[in-house]
């Protein structure tokens, strides 16, 4: 089969599920991954012969795509903050917004510091931070399968992280940190109806949802932990639900944090907040 025929077949089969632009962009990604063909080379291609093994790979991908499986799970990988991460349904797929959170920390914190990442998932935040000089990182998650994946990602990116399997609602430690970062579950169940099937059917619920009547439950628990385990003048950095930015400011304030700062993501939504612990 020629590449141009493979492409035609790919577009036709996926047309009922995806817009044309998205199909072409997925096709490009798969050509790069399965045929080792760069997007520029692909523009000029068409007559190349694709062997049976390669056709099979595309056929399997089409079945998964028709099932609305996220491309990152199909490829079992994604890039985040310039690094490659193994992806699996054990953990949330790292999002571009979260790269902005990492970047905020990297650009703001220049000293040698001890960091705790709560709800590490794939390890995207902790691995990206541990990759920087001077940052010593612990990473915690309640999910043993997510932690297993995070460990693989730490190994793949050659960083040392101390992993902790624990439930943040029960975790007690006598360790002190200079910085606590978290992108905890923050989507209310009532927001599900706005979400796409590829998220709802494949990504772990444990990573996403909170009860409608207690949307800040994780932040509350993390700030309680910070009460005893964050040095004075230490910082918290959170990714947040854009609908609760004012409530998050008040919450940080009520725990004695100062220099509270909200930050918008690249879509202009209040997506991040940080504060400094200063009790006196
Ligand atoms: C929104 S995901 C964030 C994953 C990753 N840090 C990222 O930014 O892509 C939230 C993570 O919190 C973890 N989690 C959920 N409940 C938890 C709990 N009670 N204690 C600790 N971690 C929890 C989930 O397993 C999941 O990995």
Coordinates of C-alpha atoms and ligand atoms in Angstrom, one line a residue:
X1 CA 0.0 0.0 0.0
X2 CA 1.2 3.5 -0.8
X3 CA 1.4 6.2 1.9
X4 CA -1.1 8.4 0.0
X5 CA -3.6 5.5 0.1
X6 CA -3.0 4.8 3.8
X7 CA -3.7 8.5 4.4
X8 CA -6.9 8.4 2.4
X9 CA -8.1 5.3 4.3
X10 CA -7.2 6.9 7.6
X11 CA -9.1 10.1 6.9
X12 CA -12.2 8.2 5.6
X13 CA -12.4 5.8 8.6
X14 CA -12.0 8.6 11.2
X15 CA -14.3 11.2 9.6
X16 CA -17.3 10.2 11.6
X17 CA -15.6 10.8 14.9
X18 CA -13.1 13.6 14.4
X19 CA -12.9 16.9 12.5
X20 CA -10.6 16.8 9.4
X21 CA -8.0 19.1 10.9
X22 CA -7.6 16.8 14.0
X23 CA -7.4 13.7 11.8
X24 CA -4.5 15.2 9.8
X25 CA -2.7 16.3 12.9
X26 CA -3.1 12.7 14.4
X27 CA -1.9 11.2 11.1
X28 CA 1.2 13.4 11.2
X29 CA 1.9 12.3 14.8
X30 CA 1.5 8.6 13.9
X31 CA 3.7 8.9 10.8
X32 CA 6.4 10.4 12.9
X33 CA 6.1 7.7 15.5
X34 CA 5.4 4.6 13.3
X35 CA 7.2 5.5 10.1
X36 CA 9.9 7.8 11.5
X37 CA 8.7 10.5 9.0
X38 CA 9.1 14.1 9.9
X39 CA 6.2 16.5 9.1
X40 CA 8.3 18.2 6.3
X41 CA 9.1 14.9 4.7
X42 CA 5.5 13.9 5.0
X43 CA 4.4 17.0 3.0
X44 CA 6.4 15.7 0.0
X45 CA 5.6 12.0 0.5
X46 CA 2.9 9.9 -1.1
X47 CA 4.3 7.3 -3.3
X48 CA 6.3 5.5 -0.5
X49 CA 5.3 1.9 0.1
X50 CA 4.1 1.0 3.6
X51 CA 4.8 -2.5 4.7
X52 CA 2.2 -4.9 6.3
X53 CA 3.6 -4.4 9.9
X54 CA 3.2 -0.6 9.6
X55 CA -0.3 -0.9 8.1
X56 CA -1.3 -3.1 11.1
X57 CA 0.0 -0.4 13.5
X58 CA -2.2 2.2 11.8
X59 CA -5.2 -0.2 11.8
X60 CA -4.8 -0.8 15.5
X61 CA -4.6 2.9 16.1
X62 CA -7.7 3.6 14.1
X63 CA -9.7 1.1 16.2
X64 CA -8.5 2.8 19.4
X65 CA -9.2 6.3 18.0
X66 CA -12.7 5.3 17.0
X67 CA -13.1 4.3 20.6
X68 CA -12.0 7.8 21.4
X69 CA -8.9 6.7 23.3
X70 CA -6.5 9.6 23.8
X71 CA -3.5 9.6 21.5
X72 CA -1.1 9.8 24.4
X73 CA -2.4 6.5 25.7
X74 CA -2.2 5.0 22.2
X75 CA 1.5 6.1 21.8
X76 CA 2.1 5.4 25.5
X77 CA 4.1 8.7 25.7
X78 CA 3.9 12.4 25.7
X79 CA 6.3 15.3 26.1
X80 CA 6.1 17.7 29.0
X81 CA 8.4 20.7 29.8
X82 CA 10.9 19.4 27.2
X83 CA 11.0 15.8 28.6
X84 CA 9.5 12.6 27.5
X85 CA 7.0 10.8 29.8
X86 CA 5.5 7.3 29.6
X87 CA 1.7 7.5 29.7
X88 CA -0.8 5.0 30.7
X89 CA -4.4 5.0 32.0
X90 CA -2.9 4.6 35.5
X91 CA -2.4 8.4 35.6
X92 CA -3.7 11.6 34.2
X93 CA -2.1 12.7 30.9
X94 CA 0.1 15.7 31.6
X95 CA -1.5 18.9 30.4
X96 CA 0.2 22.0 28.8
X97 CA -1.3 24.2 31.6
X98 CA 0.7 22.2 34.2
X99 CA 3.9 23.0 32.2
X100 CA 3.1 26.7 33.0
X101 CA 2.9 25.9 36.7
X102 CA 6.3 24.2 36.5
X103 CA 7.7 27.1 34.6
X104 CA 6.4 29.6 37.3
X105 CA 8.3 27.6 39.9
X106 CA 11.5 27.2 37.9
X107 CA 11.6 30.9 37.1
X108 CA 10.8 32.0 40.7
X109 CA 12.8 29.7 42.9
X110 CA 16.5 29.9 42.5
X111 CA 17.8 28.6 45.8
X112 CA 18.5 25.0 46.8
X113 CA 15.1 23.8 48.1
X114 CA 13.2 20.7 49.3
X115 CA 10.0 20.2 47.4
X116 CA 7.0 18.0 47.9
X117 CA 4.7 17.3 44.9
X118 CA 1.3 16.1 46.1
X119 CA -0.7 13.9 43.7
X120 CA 2.2 13.3 41.4
X121 CA 0.4 11.1 38.7
X122 CA 2.9 10.5 35.9
X123 CA 5.5 12.4 37.9
X124 CA 5.4 15.2 35.3
X125 CA 5.8 18.0 37.9
X126 CA 8.2 16.3 40.2
X127 CA 10.5 14.9 37.4
X128 CA 10.6 18.3 35.6
X129 CA 11.6 20.0 38.9
X130 CA 14.1 17.3 39.9
X131 CA 15.7 17.8 36.6
X132 CA 16.8 21.3 37.8
X133 CA 19.9 21.9 39.8
X134 CA 19.3 22.5 43.5
X135 CA 15.8 21.1 43.7
X136 CA 15.4 18.0 45.9
X137 CA 12.1 16.4 45.3
X138 CA 9.6 14.1 47.1
X139 CA 6.5 13.0 45.3
X140 CA 3.4 11.6 46.8
X141 CA 0.3 9.8 45.4
X142 CA -2.4 7.5 46.8
X143 CA -2.4 5.4 43.7
X144 CA 0.2 2.7 43.6
X145 CA -0.1 2.2 39.9
X146 CA 0.4 6.0 39.3
X147 CA 3.5 5.9 41.5
X148 CA 4.8 2.9 39.6
X149 CA 4.5 5.0 36.4
X150 CA 6.1 8.0 38.0
X151 CA 9.1 5.9 39.1
X152 CA 9.5 4.7 35.5
X153 CA 9.4 8.3 34.4
X154 CA 12.0 9.3 37.0
X155 CA 14.3 6.5 35.7
X156 CA 13.7 7.4 32.1
X157 CA 14.7 11.0 32.7
X158 CA 17.5 10.0 35.1
X159 CA 16.4 11.9 38.1
X160 CA 16.3 11.0 41.8
X161 CA 13.0 11.4 43.6
X162 CA 11.8 10.0 46.9
X163 CA 8.4 8.5 46.2
X164 CA 5.7 8.3 48.9
X165 CA 2.6 6.1 48.7
X166 CA 0.1 7.9 50.9
X167 CA -3.4 9.4 51.2
X168 CA -3.0 13.1 51.7
X169 CA -6.1 13.1 54.0
X170 CA -4.3 10.9 56.4
X171 CA -0.6 11.4 55.8
X172 CA 1.6 12.4 58.7
X173 CA 5.3 13.2 58.4
X174 CA 7.9 15.0 60.4
X175 CA 9.8 16.1 57.2
X176 CA 9.9 19.8 56.5
X177 CA 9.7 21.3 53.0
X178 CA 10.6 24.7 51.4
X179 CA 7.9 24.3 48.8
X180 CA 4.8 22.3 48.3
X181 CA 3.3 22.0 44.8
X182 CA 0.1 20.3 43.8
X183 CA -2.3 19.8 40.9
X184 CA -4.9 17.9 42.8
X185 CA -8.3 16.7 41.6
X186 CA -10.4 19.9 41.2
X187 CA -13.2 19.2 38.7
X188 CA -16.7 19.0 40.3
X189 CA -18.9 16.1 39.2
X190 CA -21.4 18.7 37.8
X191 CA -18.7 19.8 35.4
X192 CA -18.6 16.3 33.8
X193 CA -21.2 17.2 31.2
X194 CA -18.9 19.7 29.6
X195 CA -16.1 17.2 29.3
X196 CA -15.1 15.0 26.3
X197 CA -15.4 11.2 26.1
X198 CA -11.7 10.7 25.7
X199 CA -11.2 12.2 29.2
X200 CA -14.3 10.7 30.8
X201 CA -13.8 7.2 29.5
X202 CA -10.1 6.8 29.8
X203 CA -8.5 9.0 32.4
X204 CA -8.6 7.9 36.0
X205 CA -11.5 9.4 37.9
X206 CA -9.4 9.4 41.1
X207 CA -7.2 12.1 39.4
X208 CA -10.0 14.3 38.3
X209 CA -13.1 14.7 40.4
X210 CA -14.2 16.2 43.7
X211 CA -17.7 16.4 45.3
X212 CA -19.8 19.3 44.1
X213 CA -20.3 20.6 47.6
X214 CA -16.6 20.4 48.7
X215 CA -14.5 21.5 45.7
X216 CA -11.5 22.7 47.7
X217 CA -11.2 19.6 49.9
X218 CA -7.7 18.7 48.6
X219 CA -6.4 22.3 49.0
X220 CA -7.7 22.3 52.6
X221 CA -6.0 19.1 53.4
X222 CA -2.7 20.2 51.7
X223 CA -2.7 23.5 53.6
X224 CA -3.3 21.7 56.9
X225 CA -0.3 19.5 56.0
X226 CA 1.6 22.7 55.1
X227 CA 0.8 24.1 58.6
X228 CA 3.1 21.5 60.1
X229 CA 5.4 20.5 57.3
X230 CA 6.3 23.7 55.4
X231 CA 9.0 25.9 56.7
X232 CA 8.1 29.5 57.6
X233 CA 8.7 31.6 54.4
X234 CA 8.1 28.4 52.4
X235 CA 5.8 28.5 49.5
X236 CA 2.8 26.6 48.1
X237 CA 2.0 26.5 44.4
X238 CA -1.3 25.1 43.1
X239 CA -3.1 24.5 39.9
X240 CA -6.7 25.4 40.5
X241 CA -10.2 25.3 39.1
X242 CA -10.7 28.7 37.4
X243 CA -14.2 29.0 39.0
X244 CA -12.7 29.1 42.5
X245 CA -9.9 31.6 42.3
X246 CA -11.4 34.0 44.8
X247 CA -12.2 31.2 47.2
X248 CA -8.6 29.9 46.9
X249 CA -7.2 33.4 47.7
X250 CA -9.4 33.4 50.9
X251 CA -8.4 29.9 51.8
X252 CA -4.7 30.7 51.6
X253 CA -5.2 33.8 53.5
X254 CA -7.1 31.9 56.2
X255 CA -4.1 29.6 56.7
X256 CA -1.9 32.6 57.3
X257 CA -0.3 32.8 53.8
X258 CA 0.8 36.2 52.4
X259 CA 2.1 37.5 49.1
X260 CA -0.8 35.5 47.5
X261 CA -0.7 35.7 43.8
X262 CA -3.1 34.4 41.1
X263 CA -1.8 33.6 37.7
X264 CA -3.7 33.1 34.4
X265 CA -3.0 30.2 32.0
X266 CA -2.4 30.8 28.3
X267 CA -6.2 30.7 27.8
X268 CA -6.6 33.7 30.1
X269 CA -8.1 31.7 32.9
X270 CA -7.1 32.0 36.6
X271 CA -5.4 28.6 36.8
X272 CA -2.6 28.9 39.3
X273 CA -2.1 30.4 42.8
X274 CA 0.9 30.7 45.1
X275 CA 1.4 32.0 48.6
X276 CA 4.1 32.4 51.2
X277 CA 3.8 30.9 54.7
X278 CA 4.2 33.7 57.2
X279 CA 2.5 33.0 60.5
X280 CA 3.8 35.9 62.5
Ligands
LIG1 C1 -5.0 16.0 38.7 S1 -4.0 14.6 38.9 C2 -2.4 15.4 38.8 C3 -1.3 14.5 38.3 C4 0.0 15.2 37.9 N1 0.5 15.8 39.1 C5 -0.3 16.2 36.8 O1 -0.2 17.4 37.1 O2 -0.5 15.8 35.7 C6 -4.2 14.4 40.7 C7 -3.4 13.2 41.3 O3 -3.8 13.2 42.7 C8 -3.8 11.8 43.1 N2 -4.7 11.7 44.3 C9 -6.1 11.6 44.3 N3 -6.5 11.5 45.6 C10 -5.4 11.5 46.4 C11 -5.2 11.4 47.8 N4 -6.2 11.3 48.6 N5 -3.9 11.5 48.3 C12 -2.9 11.6 47.4 N6 -3.0 11.7 46.1 C13 -4.2 11.6 45.5 C14 -4.3 11.1 41.9 O4 -4.0 9.7 41.9 C15 -3.7 11.9 40.8 O5 -2.5 11.3 40.4

